[in-house]
Short mmCIF file of C-alpha atoms in Angstrom, two decimals:
data_model
loop_
_atom_site.label_atom_id
_atom_site.label_comp_id
_atom_site.label_asym_id
_atom_site.label_seq_id
_atom_site.Cartn_x
_atom_site.Cartn_y
_atom_site.Cartn_z
CA MET K 226 -3.38 4.92 29.52
CA LEU K 227 -2.75 7.40 26.68
CA VAL K 228 0.34 6.96 24.28
CA ARG K 229 1.39 9.10 21.36
CA VAL K 230 3.55 7.78 18.45
CA LEU K 231 4.76 10.10 15.64
CA SER K 232 4.38 9.05 12.05
CA GLY K 233 3.69 10.72 8.68
CA THR K 234 1.74 10.72 5.53
CA VAL K 235 2.25 12.26 2.10
CA HIS K 236 -0.35 14.27 0.01
CA GLY K 237 1.01 14.67 -3.38
CA ILE K 238 4.75 15.20 -2.46
CA GLU K 239 3.90 17.23 0.63
CA PRO K 240 4.56 15.33 3.91
CA HIS K 241 2.45 15.81 7.13
CA THR K 242 3.00 14.70 10.65
CA ILE K 243 0.58 12.26 12.05
CA GLU K 244 0.13 11.64 15.73
CA VAL K 245 -1.06 8.23 16.49
CA GLU K 246 -2.87 8.49 19.84
CA VAL K 247 -3.69 5.29 21.57
CA ASP K 248 -5.94 5.12 24.50
CA MET K 249 -6.46 1.91 26.49
CA GLN K 250 -9.12 1.49 29.16
CA PRO K 251 -9.52 -1.56 31.44
CA GLY K 252 -12.78 -3.27 31.98
CA GLY K 253 -15.89 -3.64 29.74
CA VAL K 254 -16.06 -5.57 26.48
CA PRO K 255 -12.82 -5.58 24.49
CA ALA K 256 -13.04 -3.50 21.49
CA PHE K 257 -10.88 -1.74 18.89
CA THR K 258 -11.93 1.70 17.48
CA LEU K 259 -9.97 3.59 14.79
CA VAL K 260 -10.89 7.26 14.06
CA GLY K 261 -9.21 10.18 12.35
CA LEU K 262 -10.44 10.14 8.74
CA PRO K 263 -8.76 6.84 7.64
CA ASP K 264 -9.17 5.44 4.16
CA ARG K 265 -9.87 1.83 3.56
CA ALA K 266 -6.28 0.65 3.68
CA VAL K 267 -5.83 2.30 7.04
CA GLN K 268 -9.13 0.88 8.38
CA GLU K 269 -7.87 -2.63 7.48
CA ALA K 270 -4.93 -2.08 9.76
CA ILE K 271 -7.01 -3.37 12.69
CA ASP K 272 -6.84 -7.07 11.58
CA ARG K 273 -3.26 -6.72 10.28
CA VAL K 274 -2.03 -5.17 13.58
CA ARG K 275 -3.78 -7.68 15.82
CA LEU K 276 -2.48 -10.71 13.98
CA ALA K 277 0.98 -9.20 13.69
CA ILE K 278 1.23 -8.72 17.38
CA ARG K 279 0.15 -12.18 18.19
CA ASN K 280 2.28 -13.89 15.56
CA SER K 281 5.33 -12.00 16.81
CA GLY K 282 5.07 -13.65 20.20
CA LEU K 283 3.70 -10.53 21.85
CA HIS K 284 0.39 -10.19 23.87
CA TRP K 285 -2.68 -8.58 22.34
CA PRO K 286 -4.34 -6.61 25.20
CA MET K 287 -8.00 -7.62 25.72
CA ARG K 288 -9.19 -4.12 26.57
CA ARG K 289 -11.18 -1.23 24.98
CA ILE K 290 -8.68 0.37 22.64
CA THR K 291 -9.25 3.62 20.82
CA VAL K 292 -6.73 4.88 18.21
CA ASN K 293 -6.99 8.47 16.89
CA LEU K 294 -5.04 9.59 13.82
CA ALA K 295 -4.45 13.33 14.39
CA PRO K 296 -5.09 15.81 12.83
CA ALA K 297 -8.59 14.54 12.28
CA ASP K 298 -9.39 16.63 9.26
CA LEU K 299 -6.51 15.26 7.13
CA ARG K 300 -7.33 12.04 5.22
CA LYS K 301 -4.84 9.20 6.08
CA GLU K 302 -3.97 6.88 3.14
CA GLY K 303 -1.99 3.75 2.71
CA PRO K 304 -0.68 1.11 5.08
CA ALA K 305 2.35 3.07 6.37
CA LEU K 306 0.53 3.64 9.79
CA ASP K 307 0.40 -0.13 10.57
CA LEU K 308 3.73 -0.21 12.56
CA PRO K 309 3.11 3.05 14.59
CA ILE K 310 -0.41 1.82 15.50
CA ALA K 311 1.14 -1.53 16.75
CA ILE K 312 3.89 0.22 18.66
CA GLY K 313 1.35 2.57 20.26
CA ILE K 314 -0.83 -0.32 21.44
CA LEU K 315 2.13 -2.26 22.84
CA ALA K 316 3.38 0.89 24.55
CA ALA K 317 0.04 1.55 26.15
CA ALA K 318 -0.05 -2.13 27.30
CA GLY K 319 3.40 -1.69 28.88
CA GLN K 320 5.21 -4.01 26.48
CA VAL K 321 7.22 -1.19 24.85
CA ASP K 322 9.38 1.47 26.56
CA GLY K 323 7.94 4.84 25.49
CA GLU K 324 11.11 6.90 26.20
CA TRP K 325 11.97 7.28 22.47
CA LEU K 326 8.50 7.71 21.16
CA GLY K 327 8.28 11.47 21.59
CA GLU K 328 11.25 12.05 19.17
CA THR K 329 10.86 9.28 16.72
CA PHE K 330 8.98 8.92 13.50
CA VAL K 331 7.73 5.33 12.81
CA LEU K 332 6.63 4.12 9.47
CA GLY K 333 5.87 0.66 8.10
CA GLU K 334 3.29 -1.88 6.76
CA LEU K 335 2.82 -5.08 8.77
CA SER K 336 2.20 -8.38 7.36
CA LEU K 337 0.29 -11.06 9.26
CA ASP K 338 3.54 -12.77 10.57
CA GLY K 339 4.89 -9.54 11.81
CA THR K 340 7.18 -8.72 8.95
CA VAL K 341 7.66 -5.00 8.22
CA ARG K 342 7.01 -4.35 4.52
CA PRO K 343 8.25 -1.25 2.59
CA VAL K 344 5.99 1.77 2.06
CA THR K 345 5.93 4.72 -0.22
CA GLY K 346 6.87 8.39 0.44
CA VAL K 347 9.60 7.70 2.95
CA LEU K 348 12.09 10.27 1.59
CA PRO K 349 9.72 13.26 1.69
CA THR K 350 8.70 12.09 5.19
CA ALA K 351 12.32 11.94 6.21
CA ILE K 352 13.05 15.48 5.05
CA HIS K 353 9.85 16.60 6.96
CA ALA K 354 11.10 14.87 10.05
CA ARG K 355 14.38 16.65 9.98
CA GLU K 356 12.74 19.98 9.55
CA GLN K 357 10.57 19.16 12.67
CA GLY K 358 13.69 18.43 14.75
CA VAL K 359 12.92 14.77 15.05
CA LYS K 360 15.96 12.81 16.18
CA ARG K 361 15.35 9.37 14.73
CA MET K 362 13.19 7.31 12.46
CA ILE K 363 12.21 3.57 12.53
CA VAL K 364 11.51 2.50 8.92
CA PRO K 365 11.25 -0.79 6.97
CA ALA K 366 14.73 -2.06 6.02
CA PRO K 367 14.15 -1.66 2.21
CA ASN K 368 13.27 2.07 2.70
CA ALA K 369 16.12 2.92 5.04
CA PRO K 370 18.74 3.88 2.40
CA GLU K 371 16.33 6.59 1.00
CA ALA K 372 15.69 7.96 4.51
CA ALA K 373 19.38 7.89 5.37
CA ILE K 374 20.43 10.37 2.70
CA VAL K 375 18.58 13.26 4.49
CA GLY K 376 21.21 13.49 7.23
CA ASN K 377 20.82 14.74 10.83
CA VAL K 378 18.32 12.00 11.51
CA GLN K 379 19.25 8.73 12.96
CA VAL K 380 17.64 6.03 10.68
CA TYR K 381 16.97 2.58 12.07
CA PRO K 382 16.06 -0.10 9.63
CA VAL K 383 13.78 -3.01 11.02
CA ALA K 384 12.65 -6.00 9.27
CA SER K 385 9.86 -7.10 11.79
CA LEU K 386 7.72 -5.83 14.50
CA ALA K 387 9.77 -7.89 17.09
CA GLU K 388 12.90 -5.99 15.97
CA ALA K 389 11.19 -2.69 16.38
CA VAL K 390 10.02 -3.57 19.89
CA ALA K 391 13.50 -4.80 20.84
CA LEU K 392 15.05 -1.58 19.58
CA LEU K 393 12.68 0.55 21.60
CA ASN K 394 13.12 -1.56 24.77
CA THR K 395 16.88 -1.90 24.69
CA ARG K 396 17.72 1.07 22.47
CA ASP K 397 20.64 -1.09 21.25
CA GLY K 398 21.25 -3.83 18.75
CA ILE K 399 20.63 -1.86 15.51
CA THR K 400 23.18 0.52 14.15
CA PRO K 401 21.73 3.71 12.48
CA LEU K 402 22.18 3.66 8.77
CA SER K 403 24.09 6.44 7.03
CA ASN K 404 24.13 7.40 3.34
CA ASP K 405 26.09 10.30 1.67
CA PRO K 406 24.38 11.73 -1.40
CA GLU K 407 27.51 13.51 -2.51
CA GLN K 408 29.40 10.17 -2.53
CA LEU K 409 26.65 8.47 -4.46
CA LEU K 410 26.57 11.12 -7.20
CA GLN K 411 30.38 10.97 -7.58
CA GLN K 412 30.02 7.56 -9.15
CA PRO K 413 29.72 8.10 -13.06
CA PRO K 414 26.32 7.20 -14.40
CA LYS K 415 26.16 3.96 -16.40
CA TYR K 416 24.24 3.81 -19.67
CA GLU K 417 23.71 0.85 -22.02
CA VAL K 418 23.40 3.10 -25.08
CA ASP K 419 25.82 5.66 -26.63
CA PHE K 420 25.85 8.14 -29.46
CA ALA K 421 28.78 6.31 -30.84
CA ASP K 422 26.23 3.74 -32.05
CA VAL K 423 24.41 6.19 -34.23
CA LYS K 424 25.40 6.24 -37.94
CA GLY K 425 25.12 9.41 -39.84
CA GLN K 426 22.41 12.04 -38.92
CA HIS K 427 25.18 14.54 -37.88
CA HIS K 428 22.86 17.53 -38.23
CA VAL K 429 20.33 15.73 -35.80
CA LYS K 430 23.07 15.10 -33.38
CA ARG K 431 23.97 18.72 -33.39
CA ALA K 432 20.41 19.71 -32.79
CA LEU K 433 20.20 17.24 -29.77
CA GLU K 434 23.49 18.74 -28.47
CA VAL K 435 22.06 22.22 -28.58
CA ALA K 436 18.82 20.95 -26.88
CA ALA K 437 20.79 19.23 -24.07
CA ALA K 438 22.94 22.22 -23.62
CA GLY K 439 20.01 24.63 -23.05
CA GLY K 440 17.29 22.29 -21.87
CA HIS K 441 15.18 22.78 -25.01
CA ASN K 442 12.33 20.70 -26.33
CA VAL K 443 12.73 18.86 -29.66
CA VAL K 444 10.45 17.21 -32.27
CA MET K 445 11.99 14.94 -34.93
CA ILE K 446 10.14 14.35 -38.16
CA GLY K 447 11.10 11.58 -40.54
CA PRO K 448 10.15 8.26 -42.24
CA PRO K 449 10.03 4.99 -40.34
CA GLY K 450 13.44 3.48 -39.60
CA SER K 451 15.42 6.78 -39.85
CA GLY K 452 16.61 6.46 -36.27
CA LYS K 453 14.34 8.91 -34.43
CA THR K 454 13.74 6.50 -31.38
CA MET K 455 17.39 5.50 -31.39
CA LEU K 456 18.55 9.14 -31.21
CA ALA K 457 15.94 9.99 -28.47
CA ARG K 458 17.03 7.23 -26.21
CA ARG K 459 20.60 8.47 -26.18
CA VAL K 460 19.70 11.98 -25.15
CA PRO K 461 20.07 11.30 -21.39
CA THR K 462 23.73 10.06 -22.01
CA ILE K 463 24.73 13.66 -22.98
CA LEU K 464 22.88 15.57 -20.21
CA PRO K 465 25.08 16.94 -17.41
CA PRO K 466 25.22 14.84 -14.15
CA MET K 467 22.51 15.63 -11.65
CA THR K 468 23.17 17.82 -8.60
CA VAL K 469 22.21 16.73 -5.14
CA ASP K 470 19.03 18.88 -5.17
CA GLU K 471 17.90 17.53 -8.55
CA ALA K 472 18.60 13.83 -7.41
CA ILE K 473 16.59 14.37 -4.19
CA GLU K 474 13.70 15.99 -6.19
CA ILE K 475 13.24 13.02 -8.58
CA THR K 476 13.88 10.45 -5.88
CA LYS K 477 11.06 12.06 -3.84
CA LEU K 478 8.66 11.69 -6.82
CA TYR K 479 9.60 8.08 -7.39
CA SER K 480 9.24 7.29 -3.58
CA VAL K 481 5.80 8.69 -3.59
CA ALA K 482 4.80 6.81 -6.76
CA GLY K 483 6.21 3.52 -5.32
CA LEU K 484 8.69 3.20 -8.22
CA LEU K 485 11.88 3.50 -6.22
CA PRO K 486 13.78 0.16 -6.39
CA PRO K 487 14.21 -1.50 -2.93
CA ASN K 488 17.39 -0.62 -1.04
CA THR K 489 17.99 2.34 -3.34
CA GLY K 490 18.90 5.54 -1.53
CA LEU K 491 19.07 7.95 -4.36
CA LEU K 492 18.43 7.91 -8.17
CA THR K 493 21.75 9.04 -9.72
CA THR K 494 20.75 8.95 -13.45
CA ARG K 495 18.43 11.23 -15.17
CA PRO K 496 15.11 9.61 -15.90
CA PHE K 497 13.88 8.71 -19.36
CA ARG K 498 10.15 8.08 -19.63
CA SER K 499 8.50 6.85 -22.87
CA PRO K 500 4.72 6.42 -22.39
CA HIS K 501 2.67 4.61 -25.02
CA HIS K 502 0.39 6.63 -27.29
CA THR K 503 -2.67 5.09 -25.78
CA SER K 504 -1.93 6.73 -22.41
CA SER K 505 -4.74 8.66 -20.64
CA ASN K 506 -4.58 12.18 -19.27
CA ALA K 507 -4.14 10.89 -15.78
CA ALA K 508 -1.31 8.59 -16.86
CA LEU K 509 0.55 11.32 -18.42
CA VAL K 510 0.14 14.30 -16.15
CA GLY K 511 -0.99 12.51 -13.07
CA GLY K 512 -4.26 12.23 -11.18
CA GLY K 513 -6.73 9.46 -10.29
CA SER K 514 -9.00 9.00 -7.33
CA VAL K 515 -5.98 8.94 -5.20
CA PRO K 516 -3.62 11.36 -7.05
CA ARG K 517 -0.27 10.00 -8.16
CA PRO K 518 2.51 11.51 -10.28
CA GLY K 519 2.14 11.05 -13.96
CA GLU K 520 4.79 10.49 -16.65
CA VAL K 521 5.59 14.18 -16.94
CA SER K 522 6.53 14.30 -13.25
CA LEU K 523 8.41 11.03 -13.35
CA ALA K 524 10.46 12.60 -16.23
CA HIS K 525 11.31 15.63 -14.00
CA ASN K 526 14.93 16.66 -14.50
CA GLY K 527 15.13 14.23 -17.34
CA VAL K 528 13.62 13.31 -20.63
CA LEU K 529 10.01 12.69 -21.68
CA PHE K 530 9.95 10.87 -25.05
CA LEU K 531 6.67 10.77 -26.97
CA ASP K 532 7.02 8.42 -29.92
CA GLU K 533 4.45 8.71 -32.78
CA LEU K 534 3.30 12.11 -31.47
CA PRO K 535 0.14 12.47 -33.69
CA GLU K 536 -1.12 9.10 -32.42
CA PHE K 537 -1.69 10.51 -28.92
CA ARG K 538 -5.20 11.79 -28.39
CA ARG K 539 -5.47 15.49 -28.93
CA GLU K 540 -6.90 16.22 -25.43
CA VAL K 541 -3.95 14.31 -23.97
CA LEU K 542 -1.35 16.37 -25.85
CA GLU K 543 -3.03 19.63 -24.92
CA VAL K 544 -2.57 18.98 -21.28
CA LEU K 545 1.16 19.22 -21.83
CA ARG K 546 0.89 22.99 -22.25
CA GLN K 547 1.05 23.78 -18.48
CA PRO K 548 4.04 21.63 -17.66
CA LEU K 549 5.92 22.72 -20.80
CA GLU K 550 5.30 26.42 -19.89
CA ASP K 551 5.48 26.37 -16.06
CA GLY K 552 7.42 23.21 -15.11
CA VAL K 553 4.70 22.18 -12.79
CA VAL K 554 1.37 20.16 -12.87
CA SER K 555 -1.56 21.25 -10.72
CA ILE K 556 -4.26 18.57 -9.98
CA ALA K 557 -7.47 19.98 -8.36
CA ARG K 558 -9.67 17.77 -6.29
CA VAL K 559 -12.61 18.46 -3.98
CA GLN K 560 -10.50 18.09 -0.84
CA ALA K 561 -7.39 19.84 -1.97
CA SER K 562 -5.17 20.79 -4.89
CA ILE K 563 -1.84 19.04 -5.51
CA ALA K 564 1.10 20.29 -7.40
CA TYR K 565 3.89 18.05 -8.83
CA PRO K 566 7.02 19.36 -10.33
CA ALA K 567 7.39 18.64 -14.06
CA ARG K 568 10.48 20.36 -15.48
CA PHE K 569 11.62 18.08 -18.22
CA MET K 570 12.95 17.98 -21.76
CA LEU K 571 10.38 16.96 -24.30
CA ILE K 572 11.63 14.81 -27.12
CA ALA K 573 8.94 13.95 -29.63
CA ALA K 574 9.19 11.92 -32.76
CA MET K 575 6.57 11.62 -35.67
CA ASN K 576 6.21 10.54 -39.19
CA PRO K 577 5.24 13.36 -41.68
CA CYS K 578 2.09 11.50 -42.88
CA PRO K 579 -0.06 8.32 -42.09
CA CYS K 580 2.11 6.13 -44.36
CA GLY K 581 5.29 7.85 -43.14
CA TYR K 582 6.89 8.47 -46.41
CA PHE K 583 5.81 12.11 -47.36
CA GLY K 584 8.89 13.93 -48.72
CA ASP K 585 10.99 10.70 -48.84
CA PRO K 586 12.90 10.59 -52.22
CA GLN K 587 13.30 6.90 -52.11
CA HIS K 588 9.81 5.79 -51.13
CA GLY K 589 6.55 7.08 -52.64
CA CYS K 590 3.92 8.51 -50.36
CA THR K 591 0.49 6.90 -50.76
CA CYS K 592 -1.40 9.50 -48.79
CA SER K 593 -3.70 12.25 -50.20
CA PRO K 594 -3.06 15.82 -49.38
CA THR K 595 -6.20 15.92 -47.17
CA GLN K 596 -4.91 12.87 -45.22
CA ILE K 597 -1.49 14.46 -44.74
CA ARG K 598 -3.10 17.71 -43.60
CA LYS K 599 -5.32 15.93 -41.06
CA TYR K 600 -2.53 13.79 -39.73
CA GLN K 601 -0.26 16.78 -39.22
CA GLN K 602 -2.97 18.89 -37.64
CA ARG K 603 -3.29 16.36 -34.89
CA VAL K 604 -0.47 18.35 -33.23
CA SER K 605 -1.79 21.81 -32.48
CA GLY K 606 0.01 25.03 -33.37
CA PRO K 607 0.17 26.17 -29.71
CA LEU K 608 1.89 22.82 -28.70
CA LEU K 609 4.41 23.23 -31.58
CA ASP K 610 5.09 26.81 -30.39
CA ARG K 611 6.28 25.31 -27.07
CA ILE K 612 8.78 23.06 -28.84
CA ASP K 613 11.98 24.86 -29.54
CA ILE K 614 13.62 22.69 -32.15
CA HIS K 615 11.91 21.17 -35.18
CA ILE K 616 14.41 18.94 -37.09
CA GLU K 617 14.04 16.57 -40.02
CA VAL K 618 15.52 13.13 -39.84
CA PRO K 619 15.98 11.72 -43.23
CA ARG K 620 16.47 8.18 -44.28
CA LEU K 621 20.02 6.80 -43.95
CA THR K 622 21.94 6.22 -47.09
CA PRO K 623 23.57 2.86 -47.85
CA ASP K 624 27.08 4.39 -47.30
CA ASP K 625 25.99 5.42 -43.79
CA LEU K 626 24.64 2.04 -42.92
CA LEU K 627 27.79 0.22 -44.19
CA ARG K 628 30.14 2.60 -42.29
CA THR K 629 31.94 0.63 -39.55
CA GLN K 630 33.78 3.60 -37.92
CA PRO K 631 31.87 4.56 -34.68
CA GLY K 632 30.46 8.13 -34.30
CA GLU K 633 31.39 10.55 -31.67
CA PRO K 634 30.80 9.12 -28.18
CA SER K 635 28.35 10.54 -25.77
CA GLU K 636 31.09 11.43 -23.33
CA ALA K 637 32.67 13.93 -25.75
CA ILE K 638 29.33 15.56 -26.46
CA ARG K 639 28.46 15.67 -22.77
CA GLU K 640 31.67 17.53 -21.93
CA ARG K 641 30.66 20.31 -24.29
CA VAL K 642 27.20 20.39 -22.81
CA VAL K 643 28.58 20.54 -19.27
CA ARG K 644 30.75 23.53 -20.24
CA ALA K 645 27.71 25.31 -21.67
CA ARG K 646 25.65 24.49 -18.55
CA GLU K 647 28.31 25.88 -16.36
CA ILE K 648 28.21 29.14 -18.17
CA GLN K 649 24.55 29.20 -17.55
CA GLN K 650 24.79 28.30 -13.85
CA ARG K 651 27.09 31.40 -13.43
CA ARG K 652 24.58 33.53 -15.44
CA PHE K 653 21.49 32.57 -13.41
CA GLU K 654 23.15 32.32 -10.00
CA GLY K 655 20.83 33.36 -7.33
CA THR K 656 17.76 32.39 -9.30
CA THR K 657 15.69 29.27 -9.63
CA VAL K 658 16.45 29.09 -13.42
CA ARG K 659 18.89 26.32 -14.33
CA CYS K 660 19.15 26.59 -18.15
CA ASN K 661 18.44 28.90 -20.94
CA ALA K 662 15.10 27.32 -21.91
CA GLN K 663 13.68 28.35 -18.60
CA MET K 664 14.44 32.13 -19.03
CA SER K 665 11.54 34.52 -18.55
CA THR K 666 10.93 37.59 -20.87
CA ARG K 667 12.66 39.85 -18.38
CA MET K 668 15.66 37.63 -18.33
CA LEU K 669 15.81 37.60 -22.14
CA ARG K 670 16.27 41.36 -22.11
CA GLN K 671 18.92 41.10 -19.46
CA PHE K 672 21.05 38.24 -20.69
CA CYS K 673 20.39 38.22 -24.41
CA PRO K 674 21.34 41.67 -25.77
CA LEU K 675 21.14 41.84 -29.57
CA SER K 676 23.03 43.91 -31.99
CA GLU K 677 21.42 45.94 -34.83
CA ASP K 678 22.33 43.27 -37.33
CA VAL K 679 20.81 40.50 -35.40
CA LYS K 680 17.61 42.58 -34.76
CA ALA K 681 17.37 43.24 -38.45
CA MET K 682 17.58 39.49 -39.26
CA LEU K 683 14.99 38.53 -36.68
CA ARG K 684 12.76 41.22 -37.93
CA GLN K 685 12.90 40.01 -41.45
CA VAL K 686 12.45 36.28 -40.51
CA SER K 687 9.58 37.20 -38.17
CA GLN K 688 7.71 38.99 -41.12
CA GLN K 689 8.43 36.19 -43.60
CA MET K 690 7.52 33.13 -41.35
CA GLY K 691 4.74 34.82 -39.42
CA ILE K 692 6.12 33.35 -36.14
CA SER K 693 4.30 34.00 -32.84
CA ALA K 694 5.86 36.06 -29.99
CA ARG K 695 6.54 32.81 -28.02
CA ALA K 696 8.34 31.29 -30.98
CA PHE K 697 10.27 34.49 -31.40
CA ASP K 698 11.49 34.36 -27.73
CA ARG K 699 12.47 30.68 -28.25
CA ILE K 700 14.56 31.53 -31.23
CA VAL K 701 16.48 34.01 -28.94
CA LYS K 702 16.88 31.37 -26.34
CA LEU K 703 18.26 28.90 -28.94
CA ALA K 704 20.69 31.50 -30.13
CA ARG K 705 21.85 32.04 -26.58
CA THR K 706 22.48 28.35 -26.05
CA ILE K 707 24.42 28.10 -29.38
CA ALA K 708 26.52 30.99 -28.40
CA ASP K 709 27.24 29.37 -24.94
CA LEU K 710 28.34 26.14 -26.76
CA ALA K 711 30.79 28.33 -28.77
CA GLY K 712 31.99 30.02 -25.61
CA GLU K 713 30.95 33.48 -26.90
CA GLU K 714 29.38 36.17 -24.69
CA GLN K 715 27.63 38.05 -27.57
CA ILE K 716 24.84 36.52 -29.71
CA GLY K 717 25.92 36.75 -33.37
CA LEU K 718 24.42 36.35 -36.79
CA THR K 719 25.62 32.74 -37.10
CA HIS K 720 24.09 31.77 -33.85
CA VAL K 721 20.77 33.27 -34.77
CA ALA K 722 20.86 31.73 -38.29
CA GLU K 723 21.30 28.19 -36.78
CA ALA K 724 18.44 28.92 -34.30
CA ILE K 725 16.17 29.93 -37.09
CA GLN K 726 16.98 26.78 -39.12
CA TYR K 727 15.66 24.76 -36.07
CA ARG K 728 12.32 26.72 -36.11
CA SER K 729 11.72 26.72 -39.81
CA LEU K 730 10.58 23.10 -40.31
CA ASP K 731 7.02 23.69 -39.22
CA ARG K 732 6.61 26.41 -41.71
CA ARG K 733 8.38 24.68 -44.57
CA ILE K 734 6.89 21.17 -44.54
CA TRP K 735 3.56 21.51 -42.73
CA LEU K 736 0.58 21.97 -44.99
#
């Protein structure tokens, strides 16, 4: 008897339909054969499935069983095919009613006692199932909330193989789970930190507000203890709330990476990722023998914070160029190329020299000019060109430290950022661009008309600072964001002057 059970697998973040074909022949020596390019985890399903069936009080058929995972040329990875293989065997043996199997996606890992364990990649698979016109899904209970946010697909959570069998045989007893993403996003995000905790550093707060309003990258340079890390960790609190599409994008990535908390349907706060400076290329941008998203992708639609920027290996920093420019990471392998989205705000922090006190009026620097130059040159010019805002973070004064009055709260700053982002949404309606930092050169000409006075200022500054064409465009984008924060349609001299101030640090302090 031949039975087909629908399931799925994910390569990168791209889902694929898998047909689990089970053929059972009477007579001969009982045997179990699994074909269809399975990896080691899928091959080991043979023993897990056999013992899970027996320990669930069901009968293991003593026959010649052949399981094919189609399409045969697509590599199958992970344990998510355990449950569909078990269901297919039981259906072929007549212990499961197959009426639902043609319109049902089945996912789940089996433990030896028949418990259904959670798996990765359920959300992208659920979206794929809806697109394929599948009516229902049977998934592990902890994964059900993420599958349920897709809509138009009935999601049945099961905790054990016995529950799945009972559901298919009676088609009753388990209520489909529903989850409204709009309702989840209506709840205000909760943060444990706030800009009200930050003392002084008003010019840095302004720079971070501009960065949040336009999605710009920032590097903060200052001595140890000046508050760089404290400021960076508060940037997500002033970013606008995520849209449904943004929330689903980042939830898909965390689902594939296995980092989505159990029973979580949707990530509603923007991610903040802070990898250590010893991170490898694969850890930062993704990869490995089985490619997984890296830190830049896990920071998608959020913030990637690189503390002690020059301490990262140079080759690791250089791989940031593609995601900073294109918002995507491409990982090439022999079998296929995988692309992960990586549209994030880069917030970097660094000391000006190895000892950290170069330029500090209150603490003498012990580094030689050669040491300072080598330290600063660990961050290449092309990478700095892709960072829009360079801001100096000086040491706090005793008066700032003793001040008890709280600073401006994140909520007030976020309101201004949201208003600026709403202007940009109307400006870029009908395009894939979401903020000023993502504008192309053609969009700059269209949305950033410059008066003759502004052109004259930019011409003079370009000649004096020797800035690159990329840096020139980023100054214009910054000026556009500053004008949006002021609610002004035309880019003025004051907007350009502030934007130039944020780009001058690399020419003024760097040796």
